[in-house]
Coordinates of C-alpha atoms and ligand atoms in Angstrom, one line a residue:
M4 CA -23.0 -17.4 10.3
G5 CA -19.5 -16.0 9.5
T6 CA -17.0 -16.0 12.3
E7 CA -15.5 -12.6 11.5
A8 CA -17.0 -9.2 10.9
T9 CA -16.8 -8.4 7.2
S10 CA -14.6 -5.5 6.5
P11 CA -16.0 -2.2 5.3
Q12 CA -13.0 -2.3 3.0
S13 CA -14.2 -5.3 1.1
T14 CA -16.8 -3.1 -0.6
S15 CA -14.4 -0.3 -1.4
R16 CA -12.7 0.0 -4.7
R17 CA -9.2 -0.8 -5.5
V18 CA -6.8 2.0 -4.7
A19 CA -3.4 2.9 -5.8
T20 CA -0.9 2.0 -3.0
S21 CA 2.0 2.8 -5.2
D22 CA 2.1 6.4 -6.4
D23 CA 3.8 5.5 -9.6
L24 CA 1.3 3.5 -11.5
E25 CA 1.3 5.0 -14.9
V26 CA 3.6 2.5 -16.6
S27 CA 2.3 -0.5 -14.8
A28 CA -1.2 0.5 -15.7
Y29 CA -0.5 -0.5 -19.3
L30 CA 1.6 -3.5 -18.4
E31 CA -1.0 -4.9 -16.0
I32 CA -3.5 -4.9 -18.9
A33 CA -1.0 -6.9 -20.9
R34 CA -0.7 -9.3 -18.0
E35 CA -4.5 -9.7 -17.5
K36 CA -5.2 -10.2 -21.2
G37 CA -2.2 -12.4 -21.6
G38 CA -1.0 -9.8 -24.2
Q39 CA 2.4 -10.2 -25.7
Q40 CA 3.9 -11.8 -22.6
P41 CA 6.7 -9.4 -22.1
L42 CA 6.4 -9.9 -18.4
A43 CA 8.9 -12.3 -17.1
Q44 CA 8.0 -13.9 -13.8
Q45 CA 9.7 -12.0 -11.0
P46 CA 12.2 -13.9 -9.0
A47 CA 10.7 -14.4 -5.6
S48 CA 12.4 -13.3 -2.4
T49 CA 15.4 -15.3 -1.3
A50 CA 15.2 -14.1 2.3
A51 CA 17.0 -16.5 4.5
E52 CA 14.0 -17.3 6.7
A53 CA 10.4 -16.9 5.9
V54 CA 6.9 -17.6 7.2
V55 CA 3.8 -18.1 5.1
V56 CA 0.4 -16.6 5.9
V57 CA -2.4 -18.7 4.4
D58 CA -5.2 -16.3 3.6
F59 CA -8.8 -17.3 4.3
G60 CA -10.1 -13.9 3.4
S61 CA -9.7 -12.0 6.6
Q62 CA -9.6 -8.3 6.7
Y63 CA -6.6 -8.7 8.9
S64 CA -4.4 -11.0 6.7
R65 CA -2.2 -8.1 5.6
L66 CA -1.9 -6.9 9.2
I67 CA -0.6 -10.3 10.2
A68 CA 2.0 -10.1 7.5
R69 CA 3.0 -6.6 8.5
R70 CA 3.4 -7.6 12.2
V71 CA 5.5 -10.6 11.3
R72 CA 7.7 -8.4 9.1
E73 CA 8.0 -5.7 11.9
L74 CA 9.5 -8.6 13.9
R75 CA 12.1 -8.8 11.1
V76 CA 10.9 -12.1 9.7
Y77 CA 10.1 -12.2 6.0
C78 CA 6.6 -13.2 5.3
E79 CA 4.3 -13.7 2.3
I80 CA 0.6 -14.0 2.0
V81 CA -0.6 -17.0 -0.1
P82 CA -4.2 -18.0 -1.1
H83 CA -5.7 -20.8 1.0
D84 CA -5.4 -23.2 -2.0
A85 CA -1.7 -22.5 -2.7
T86 CA 0.2 -25.7 -3.5
W87 CA 3.5 -26.7 -2.0
E88 CA 5.2 -26.0 -5.3
Q89 CA 4.0 -22.4 -5.0
V90 CA 5.5 -21.8 -1.6
A91 CA 8.5 -24.2 -1.5
H92 CA 11.0 -21.5 -2.7
L93 CA 10.3 -19.6 0.5
Q94 CA 11.5 -22.6 2.6
P95 CA 9.0 -21.6 5.3
K96 CA 9.9 -22.0 8.9
G97 CA 6.3 -21.7 10.0
V98 CA 2.8 -21.1 8.8
V99 CA 0.1 -18.7 10.0
L100 CA -3.5 -19.5 9.1
S101 CA -5.5 -16.3 8.9
G102 CA -9.0 -15.5 10.1
G103 CA -11.8 -15.4 7.6
P104 CA -15.5 -14.9 7.2
A105 CA -16.5 -18.6 6.6
S106 CA -17.6 -21.3 9.1
V107 CA -15.7 -24.6 8.8
Y108 CA -18.8 -26.8 9.0
E109 CA -20.4 -25.0 6.0
E110 CA -20.3 -26.8 2.7
G111 CA -17.3 -25.7 0.6
A112 CA -15.6 -23.8 3.5
P113 CA -12.0 -23.2 2.7
L114 CA -9.5 -25.4 4.5
A115 CA -5.7 -25.6 4.8
P116 CA -3.8 -27.4 2.0
P117 CA -2.2 -30.7 2.9
W118 CA 1.3 -29.4 3.0
V119 CA 0.5 -27.3 6.0
Y120 CA 0.2 -30.5 8.1
G121 CA 2.6 -32.7 6.1
R122 CA 5.9 -30.9 6.5
S123 CA 6.3 -30.8 10.3
L124 CA 6.0 -27.0 10.3
P125 CA 4.9 -25.0 13.3
V126 CA 1.4 -23.6 12.6
L127 CA -0.4 -20.7 14.2
G128 CA -4.1 -20.7 13.4
I129 CA -5.8 -17.4 14.2
C130 CA -9.6 -17.3 14.7
Y131 CA -11.0 -19.0 11.6
G132 CA -7.5 -20.5 11.2
M133 CA -7.9 -22.1 14.6
Q134 CA -11.2 -23.6 13.7
V135 CA -9.7 -24.9 10.5
L136 CA -7.0 -26.7 12.6
A137 CA -9.6 -28.1 15.0
H138 CA -11.8 -29.3 12.1
Q139 CA -9.1 -30.8 10.0
L140 CA -7.2 -32.5 12.9
G141 CA -10.2 -34.3 14.3
G142 CA -11.7 -31.9 16.8
A143 CA -15.2 -30.3 16.7
V144 CA -16.3 -26.8 15.9
M145 CA -19.8 -25.6 16.6
P146 CA -21.7 -22.3 16.3
G147 CA -21.4 -20.5 19.6
T148 CA -24.5 -19.6 21.5
R149 CA -23.4 -16.0 21.2
R150 CA -20.9 -14.1 19.1
E151 CA -17.9 -12.8 20.9
Y152 CA -16.8 -9.5 19.5
G153 CA -14.5 -7.0 21.1
H154 CA -12.4 -7.0 24.3
A155 CA -12.1 -10.2 26.4
E156 CA -9.8 -11.2 29.3
L157 CA -7.7 -14.2 28.4
H158 CA -6.5 -16.4 31.3
Q159 CA -3.8 -19.1 30.9
D160 CA -4.7 -22.5 32.1
A161 CA -1.2 -23.3 33.1
A162 CA 1.9 -21.2 32.9
G163 CA 5.0 -22.4 31.0
S164 CA 4.0 -22.4 27.4
P165 CA 6.7 -20.8 25.2
L166 CA 3.8 -18.9 23.4
F167 CA 3.3 -16.8 26.6
A168 CA 6.9 -16.5 27.6
G169 CA 7.5 -13.2 29.4
L170 CA 3.7 -12.4 29.6
P171 CA 1.4 -12.2 32.6
T172 CA -1.1 -15.1 33.2
S173 CA -4.1 -12.8 32.3
L174 CA -4.2 -10.6 29.2
P175 CA -6.7 -8.3 27.4
V176 CA -7.3 -9.7 23.9
W177 CA -9.5 -8.8 20.9
M178 CA -12.1 -11.3 19.8
S179 CA -14.2 -11.5 16.7
H180 CA -15.9 -14.8 16.2
G181 CA -19.2 -16.7 16.3
D182 CA -18.0 -20.3 16.2
R183 CA -16.1 -22.1 19.0
I184 CA -14.1 -25.2 19.6
E185 CA -16.4 -27.8 21.1
R186 CA -13.9 -30.7 21.3
L187 CA -10.1 -30.5 21.0
P188 CA -8.4 -32.6 18.3
P189 CA -6.4 -35.6 19.6
G190 CA -3.1 -34.6 21.1
F191 CA -4.1 -31.0 21.8
R192 CA -4.6 -29.3 25.1
S193 CA -6.2 -26.0 26.1
L194 CA -3.7 -23.3 27.1
A195 CA -6.1 -20.5 27.9
Y196 CA -9.7 -19.5 28.2
T197 CA -12.0 -16.4 28.3
D198 CA -15.5 -16.1 29.8
N199 CA -17.1 -17.0 26.5
S200 CA -14.5 -19.4 25.0
P201 CA -13.5 -22.4 27.2
V202 CA -10.8 -23.1 24.6
A203 CA -9.3 -19.7 23.6
V204 CA -5.8 -21.1 22.9
M205 CA -5.0 -24.7 22.0
A206 CA -1.7 -26.4 21.2
N207 CA -0.1 -29.8 20.6
D208 CA 3.5 -30.9 21.1
Q209 CA 4.4 -30.4 17.5
G210 CA 4.1 -26.6 17.6
I211 CA 0.6 -26.5 16.1
I212 CA -1.3 -23.7 17.9
G213 CA -4.7 -22.2 17.6
L214 CA -5.7 -18.7 18.9
Q215 CA -9.3 -17.7 19.1
F216 CA -8.4 -14.0 19.4
H217 CA -6.5 -11.7 17.0
P218 CA -2.9 -11.1 18.1
E219 CA -2.3 -8.9 15.1
V220 CA -4.6 -6.0 16.1
A221 CA -3.6 -3.1 18.3
H222 CA -6.5 -4.0 20.6
T223 CA -4.5 -7.1 21.7
P224 CA -1.6 -5.2 23.4
A225 CA 0.5 -8.4 24.0
G226 CA -0.3 -9.6 20.5
K227 CA 3.1 -8.7 19.0
A228 CA 4.9 -10.4 21.9
I229 CA 2.8 -13.6 21.3
L230 CA 3.6 -13.5 17.6
A231 CA 7.3 -12.9 18.5
N232 CA 7.2 -16.0 20.8
F233 CA 5.7 -18.0 18.0
L234 CA 8.3 -16.9 15.5
F235 CA 11.4 -17.0 17.7
H236 CA 10.6 -19.7 20.3
I237 CA 8.5 -22.1 18.2
C238 CA 9.5 -21.6 14.6
G239 CA 13.1 -20.9 15.5
C240 CA 13.4 -17.7 13.4
Q241 CA 16.2 -15.3 14.1
G242 CA 14.7 -12.0 12.9
T243 CA 17.3 -11.2 10.3
W244 CA 15.1 -9.5 7.7
T245 CA 16.3 -5.9 8.0
P246 CA 16.2 -3.1 5.4
K247 CA 19.9 -3.4 5.1
N248 CA 19.7 -7.1 4.4
F249 CA 16.9 -6.6 2.0
V250 CA 19.0 -4.1 0.0
E251 CA 21.8 -6.6 -0.2
E252 CA 19.5 -9.4 -1.4
A253 CA 17.6 -7.3 -3.8
T254 CA 20.8 -5.9 -5.3
E255 CA 22.0 -9.4 -5.9
R256 CA 18.6 -10.5 -7.4
I257 CA 18.5 -7.6 -9.7
R258 CA 22.0 -8.3 -10.9
Q259 CA 21.1 -11.9 -11.7
Q260 CA 17.9 -10.9 -13.4
V261 CA 19.3 -8.1 -15.5
G262 CA 22.7 -9.5 -16.4
S263 CA 24.2 -7.1 -19.0
G264 CA 20.8 -5.9 -20.2
R265 CA 19.6 -2.3 -20.2
V266 CA 16.9 -1.0 -17.9
I267 CA 14.7 2.0 -18.1
C268 CA 12.6 3.5 -15.2
A269 CA 10.1 6.2 -15.1
L270 CA 10.7 8.6 -12.2
S271 CA 7.8 10.6 -10.9
G272 CA 9.2 12.1 -7.7
G273 CA 7.2 9.5 -5.8
V274 CA 8.7 7.3 -3.1
D275 CA 8.2 4.0 -4.9
S276 CA 9.9 4.8 -8.2
A277 CA 12.6 6.6 -6.4
V278 CA 13.5 3.6 -4.2
A279 CA 13.1 1.2 -7.1
A280 CA 15.4 3.2 -9.3
T281 CA 18.0 3.6 -6.6
L282 CA 18.0 -0.1 -5.9
V283 CA 18.4 -0.9 -9.6
H284 CA 21.1 1.7 -9.9
R285 CA 23.0 0.2 -7.0
A286 CA 22.8 -3.2 -8.8
V287 CA 23.6 -2.3 -12.4
A288 CA 24.8 1.3 -12.3
D289 CA 24.9 2.8 -15.8
Q290 CA 22.8 0.0 -17.4
L291 CA 19.9 2.0 -15.9
T292 CA 18.5 5.1 -17.5
C293 CA 15.7 7.0 -15.7
I294 CA 13.1 9.1 -17.6
L295 CA 11.3 11.9 -15.9
V296 CA 8.3 13.1 -17.8
N297 CA 7.2 16.6 -16.6
N298 CA 3.5 16.5 -17.5
G299 CA 2.9 20.0 -16.2
L300 CA 0.7 18.5 -13.5
M301 CA 3.4 18.3 -10.9
R302 CA 3.7 20.4 -7.8
R303 CA 5.9 23.5 -7.5
Q304 CA 9.6 22.8 -7.8
E305 CA 8.9 19.0 -8.0
P306 CA 10.6 18.3 -11.4
E307 CA 13.7 20.4 -10.4
R308 CA 13.9 18.5 -7.1
V309 CA 13.8 15.1 -8.8
V310 CA 16.5 16.1 -11.4
N311 CA 18.7 17.4 -8.6
T312 CA 18.4 14.4 -6.4
F313 CA 19.0 11.8 -9.1
R314 CA 21.2 13.5 -11.6
R315 CA 23.4 15.6 -9.3
N316 CA 23.4 13.7 -6.0
M317 CA 22.9 10.1 -7.1
K318 CA 24.7 10.4 -10.4
M319 CA 22.2 8.5 -12.4
N320 CA 21.5 8.7 -16.1
L321 CA 18.4 10.8 -16.2
V322 CA 16.5 11.9 -19.3
Y323 CA 14.3 14.9 -18.4
V324 CA 11.4 15.6 -20.8
N325 CA 9.4 18.7 -20.6
A326 CA 6.1 17.7 -22.0
E327 CA 3.9 20.3 -20.4
E328 CA 2.6 21.7 -23.6
R329 CA 1.6 18.3 -24.9
F330 CA -0.4 17.3 -21.8
L331 CA -2.1 20.7 -21.6
A332 CA -3.1 20.5 -25.2
R333 CA -4.6 17.0 -24.7
L334 CA -6.4 18.0 -21.5
K335 CA -8.0 21.1 -23.1
G336 CA -11.7 21.1 -22.4
V337 CA -11.6 17.7 -20.7
T338 CA -13.8 17.8 -17.5
D339 CA -14.7 14.2 -16.8
P340 CA -12.3 12.8 -14.1
E341 CA -12.0 9.4 -15.8
E342 CA -11.3 11.0 -19.1
K343 CA -8.6 13.1 -17.5
R344 CA -6.9 10.0 -16.1
K345 CA -7.1 8.3 -19.5
V346 CA -5.7 11.3 -21.3
V347 CA -2.8 11.7 -18.8
G348 CA -2.1 8.0 -18.8
E349 CA -2.1 7.7 -22.6
E350 CA 0.0 10.8 -23.2
F351 CA 2.4 9.7 -20.6
I352 CA 3.0 6.3 -22.2
R353 CA 3.4 8.0 -25.6
V354 CA 6.1 10.3 -24.3
F355 CA 7.8 7.6 -22.3
E356 CA 7.8 5.3 -25.2
E357 CA 9.2 7.9 -27.6
E358 CA 12.1 8.6 -25.2
A359 CA 12.7 4.9 -24.6
V360 CA 12.9 4.2 -28.3
K361 CA 15.5 7.0 -28.6
L362 CA 17.7 5.1 -26.2
G363 CA 18.0 2.2 -28.6
K364 CA 17.8 -1.4 -27.3
V365 CA 16.3 -1.7 -23.9
D366 CA 15.5 -4.9 -22.2
F367 CA 13.9 -4.2 -18.8
L368 CA 11.4 -1.8 -17.3
A369 CA 12.0 -1.1 -13.6
Q370 CA 9.0 0.0 -11.6
G371 CA 7.9 0.5 -8.0
T372 CA 5.0 -2.0 -7.8
L373 CA 4.2 -2.7 -4.2
Y374 CA 3.0 -5.8 -2.4
P375 CA -0.6 -4.6 -1.8
D376 CA -0.9 -4.1 -5.6
V377 CA 0.3 -7.6 -6.1
I378 CA -2.1 -9.1 -3.5
E379 CA -5.0 -7.2 -4.9
S380 CA -4.5 -8.1 -8.5
R381 CA -4.6 -11.7 -7.3
A382 CA -8.2 -11.3 -6.0
P383 CA -10.8 -11.2 -8.8
E384 CA -13.4 -9.4 -6.7
N385 CA -10.9 -6.5 -6.2
R386 CA -10.2 -6.4 -9.9
A387 CA -13.9 -5.7 -10.5
A388 CA -13.9 -3.0 -7.9
A389 CA -11.1 -1.3 -9.8
K390 CA -13.4 0.0 -12.4
I391 CA -14.7 2.7 -10.1
K392 CA -11.6 4.8 -10.8
T393 CA -9.7 3.3 -13.6
H394 CA -6.2 3.6 -12.2
H395 CA -5.3 0.5 -14.1
N396 CA -7.4 0.8 -17.1
V397 CA -6.2 3.8 -19.0
G398 CA -5.9 2.9 -22.6
G399 CA -3.8 1.0 -25.0
L400 CA -0.4 -0.6 -24.4
P401 CA 3.0 -0.1 -25.9
T402 CA 3.3 -2.5 -28.8
R403 CA 6.8 -1.8 -30.0
M404 CA 8.7 -2.5 -26.9
V405 CA 9.0 -5.9 -25.4
L406 CA 10.3 -5.4 -21.9
S407 CA 10.6 -7.6 -18.9
L408 CA 9.7 -6.1 -15.6
V409 CA 12.1 -5.5 -12.7
E410 CA 10.0 -4.9 -9.7
P411 CA 12.3 -5.0 -6.7
L412 CA 9.7 -3.7 -4.3
R413 CA 7.1 -6.2 -5.3
Y414 CA 7.0 -7.9 -1.9
L415 CA 7.2 -4.7 0.3
F416 CA 4.6 -2.6 2.0
K417 CA 4.8 1.1 1.8
D418 CA 6.4 1.7 5.2
E419 CA 9.0 -0.9 4.3
V420 CA 9.8 0.9 1.1
R421 CA 10.4 4.0 3.1
E422 CA 12.8 2.1 5.4
V423 CA 14.6 0.7 2.4
G424 CA 14.8 4.2 0.8
L425 CA 16.5 5.5 4.0
A426 CA 18.9 2.6 4.1
L427 CA 19.8 3.4 0.5
G428 CA 20.6 7.0 1.5
L429 CA 17.8 8.8 -0.2
P430 CA 16.9 12.1 1.3
A431 CA 14.3 11.7 4.2
E432 CA 12.2 14.4 2.5
M433 CA 11.8 12.3 -0.5
V434 CA 11.3 9.0 1.3
Q435 CA 8.7 10.4 3.7
R436 CA 6.8 12.1 1.0
Q437 CA 3.0 11.8 1.0
P438 CA 1.5 9.9 -1.9
F439 CA 0.8 11.9 -5.0
P440 CA -1.5 10.6 -7.7
G441 CA -0.1 9.8 -11.2
P442 CA -2.6 12.2 -13.0
G443 CA -1.2 14.8 -10.6
L444 CA -3.0 18.2 -10.2
A445 CA -5.3 17.4 -13.1
I446 CA -7.6 15.5 -10.7
R447 CA -7.4 18.2 -8.1
I448 CA -8.8 20.8 -10.4
V449 CA -12.6 20.3 -10.7
G450 CA -13.6 21.0 -14.3
D451 CA -11.2 21.7 -17.2
V452 CA -7.5 22.1 -16.6
T453 CA -5.7 25.2 -17.7
R454 CA -2.3 26.7 -17.2
E455 CA -3.8 29.5 -15.1
K456 CA -5.7 27.1 -12.8
L457 CA -2.6 24.9 -12.4
E458 CA -0.6 28.0 -11.2
V459 CA -3.4 28.9 -8.8
L460 CA -3.5 25.4 -7.4
R461 CA 0.3 25.2 -7.1
S462 CA 0.4 28.3 -5.1
C463 CA -2.3 27.0 -2.7
D464 CA -0.7 23.6 -2.5
W465 CA 2.6 25.2 -1.6
I466 CA 1.0 27.1 1.3
V467 CA -0.8 24.0 2.6
M468 CA 2.5 22.0 2.5
D469 CA 4.4 24.8 4.1
E470 CA 2.0 25.2 7.0
I471 CA 1.5 21.5 7.5
K472 CA 5.3 21.0 7.7
T473 CA 5.7 24.0 10.0
A474 CA 3.1 22.6 12.3
D475 CA 5.0 19.3 12.2
L476 CA 2.0 17.4 11.0
Y477 CA 3.3 16.3 7.6
R478 CA 4.3 12.8 8.6
Q479 CA 1.2 12.2 10.7
L480 CA -1.1 12.7 7.7
W481 CA -1.5 10.3 4.9
Q482 CA -2.1 13.2 2.5
S483 CA -2.7 16.9 2.8
F484 CA -3.4 19.1 -0.2
A485 CA -5.5 21.8 -1.9
V486 CA -8.3 21.3 -4.4
L487 CA -9.3 24.0 -6.8
T488 CA -13.1 23.8 -7.1
D489 CA -15.1 25.1 -10.1
T490 CA -17.1 27.3 -7.8
R491 CA -16.6 31.0 -7.5
S492 CA -17.9 33.1 -4.7
V493 CA -18.3 36.7 -3.7
G494 CA -16.0 38.2 -1.2
V495 CA -14.8 41.6 0.0
M496 CA -11.2 42.7 0.3
G497 CA -10.6 46.3 1.5
D498 CA -13.2 48.3 -0.3
Y499 CA -13.5 46.0 -3.2
R500 CA -16.0 43.3 -4.0
T501 CA -14.2 40.2 -5.2
Y502 CA -15.4 37.2 -7.1
G503 CA -12.8 34.4 -6.9
Y504 CA -12.2 30.7 -6.7
V505 CA -13.2 28.5 -3.8
V506 CA -10.4 26.3 -2.7
A507 CA -10.9 23.2 -0.6
I508 CA -8.3 21.8 1.8
R509 CA -8.2 18.0 2.2
A510 CA -6.1 16.4 4.9
V511 CA -6.6 12.7 5.8
T512 CA -5.2 10.1 8.1
S513 CA -5.1 6.5 6.8
E514 CA -3.2 3.3 7.1
D515 CA -3.3 2.3 3.4
A516 CA -5.7 4.6 1.5
M517 CA -8.5 1.9 1.5
T518 CA -10.2 3.9 4.2
A519 CA -9.4 7.3 5.5
D520 CA -10.6 9.8 8.0
W521 CA -10.5 13.6 7.7
A522 CA -7.8 14.9 9.9
R523 CA -8.7 16.9 13.0
L524 CA -6.3 19.7 12.1
P525 CA -5.8 22.3 14.8
Y526 CA -8.0 25.4 14.1
E527 CA -4.9 27.6 14.2
V528 CA -3.3 25.6 11.3
L529 CA -6.5 25.9 9.3
A530 CA -6.7 29.6 10.1
K531 CA -3.2 30.2 9.0
V532 CA -3.6 28.2 5.7
S533 CA -6.9 30.0 4.9
N534 CA -5.4 33.4 5.7
R535 CA -2.3 32.9 3.7
I536 CA -4.1 31.5 0.6
V537 CA -6.6 34.3 0.5
N538 CA -3.9 36.9 1.0
E539 CA -1.2 35.4 -1.2
V540 CA -3.2 33.9 -4.1
P541 CA -5.2 36.8 -5.6
Q542 CA -7.6 34.5 -7.6
V543 CA -8.9 32.8 -4.5
N544 CA -11.2 34.5 -2.0
R545 CA -12.6 31.5 0.0
V546 CA -11.2 28.4 1.6
V547 CA -13.2 25.5 2.9
Y548 CA -12.2 22.3 4.8
D549 CA -13.3 18.9 3.6
I550 CA -14.7 16.9 6.5
T551 CA -15.7 13.8 4.6
S552 CA -14.2 10.4 5.5
K553 CA -13.6 7.5 3.1
P554 CA -15.9 5.8 2.6
P555 CA -18.2 7.4 1.6
G556 CA -15.9 10.1 0.1
T557 CA -12.7 9.3 -1.7
I558 CA -9.4 11.0 -0.8
E559 CA -9.0 12.8 -4.1
W560 CA -12.0 14.9 -5.3
E561 CA -11.9 13.4 -8.8
Ligands
XMP15 P1 -8.9 7.8 -3.7 O1 -9.2 9.2 -4.2 O2 -9.3 6.7 -4.6 O3 -7.4 7.7 -3.5 O4 -9.5 7.6 -2.3 C1 -6.7 6.6 -2.9 C2 -5.2 6.9 -3.1 O5 -4.9 6.7 -4.4 C3 -4.4 7.9 -5.0 N1 -4.9 8.0 -6.3 C4 -4.3 7.8 -7.5 N2 -3.0 7.4 -7.7 N3 -3.5 7.4 -10.0 C5 -2.6 7.2 -9.0 O6 -1.4 6.9 -9.2 C6 -4.7 7.8 -9.9 O7 -5.5 7.9 -10.8 C7 -5.2 8.0 -8.5 N4 -6.4 8.3 -8.0 C8 -6.2 8.4 -6.6 C9 -4.8 9.0 -4.0 O8 -3.9 10.1 -4.1 C10 -4.8 8.3 -2.7 O9 -3.5 8.2 -2.2

């Protein structure tokens, strides 16, 4: 029996965490097929202090990494079979062993690699990670008589452990396990217990600690303080990994990587490409040229805004290409959502490539790949899941250009990218922007995409944005937008019968787009949006609200 509930996410398909995936879509194919090998290995972080999270497949591994980084300690997730050679460059000051669905006494259960024990590093084993410690260090783990799932009250055996510094002797914690420690490994003592776990926390004098509960989840209110105690009191970290320091380090790394080479970057208006481009610009100034392809599928005023920000305010070299006609011509009559993605992706890369070739010799392609994309493309099961919407499988790849990638955000989560963007002086409006899909409004128009429908949708989208911002809800929502359905319905306006489009409003809350819930928008806001759309957009006479969560729905309609 597994020790941790399996995640509903594990069955969901891969999603785009970065909103600028068009270019990487092609290059990732090159990487997977081993293509022409234009993809130089990215230099890893050179953060002064780091902690490694060894991943045993927990749904919470990312959350652990995020919590550690929130405490300003750089942290990377590595697979459970990572070798010392793979992590040595990080010079870790400590290791966290994640939870996971296996049981240590099962044949083939994943265990910690030897370096975890052989380098005198402090180790924090969480849930399955604790059982791994007990199992490998000479203790005994057995199936519990009952699973312990949910809230429990943790009581310290004896006060004074640095792990609990500043915390009361009893704490609410979140449990999720079936196995338990039956016998402590030699040299270990129990630090705390719950009703169901006689050993809920164990430790030895070398700073190896096991927690049966999950400190990383919000249901363990003191969890962050416990992680902080581990990092600062036991690993001796200082917490120096700030957005400002990241900017300094990243700038230096980019300079080293790029040298006197030339860099291109596709700007989309999204946060990730904006921050990536700004960092690269900070590092190598005019060696960078950005390309903005207006595919005609952007929102109202979006292309102008991007041009203003980057050309006028940031003084970057920016090539603006109006390719509206080309995209619309290629999309004519295309109704299948995957086909739309493919067409938009292919056309994009064609235009981008044409512009890049005009620039002469280019050596690097900068893009805003984020850490979740990196983690996911490591896991083969997630790659299979990617096929459901082929974000990363949209056609051929550029054959003429051989470029190395500059991916300065490769080790950052989305919220960290936003912080870095602010530290770089990008406008808050751009940095806080909700994600917008690469294929743009094309996948928010059910059925074929026409200029007329795009205009209708832009008007509706504008109203949704306006009202959501006026109600001060924009930043609380992961995404909020309008969808133009292919349904028409009868209405009445004044003395006239109307026959117009049905528009759906979609607003969701989410942590990372893997799962999402429909937002409980106030009725007054919905009323205002509906009223304005029907009054201000003549082609629309009915507005509905989408109350589907993900899963089973997706965030986008197509
Ligand atoms: P779904 O609809 O899959 O969306 O729940 C999850 C997140 O991914 C975005 N999305 C895309 N982004 N290209 C992108 O760059 C795409 O083809 C694409 N499809 C969905 C979506 O907006 C949401 O944030």
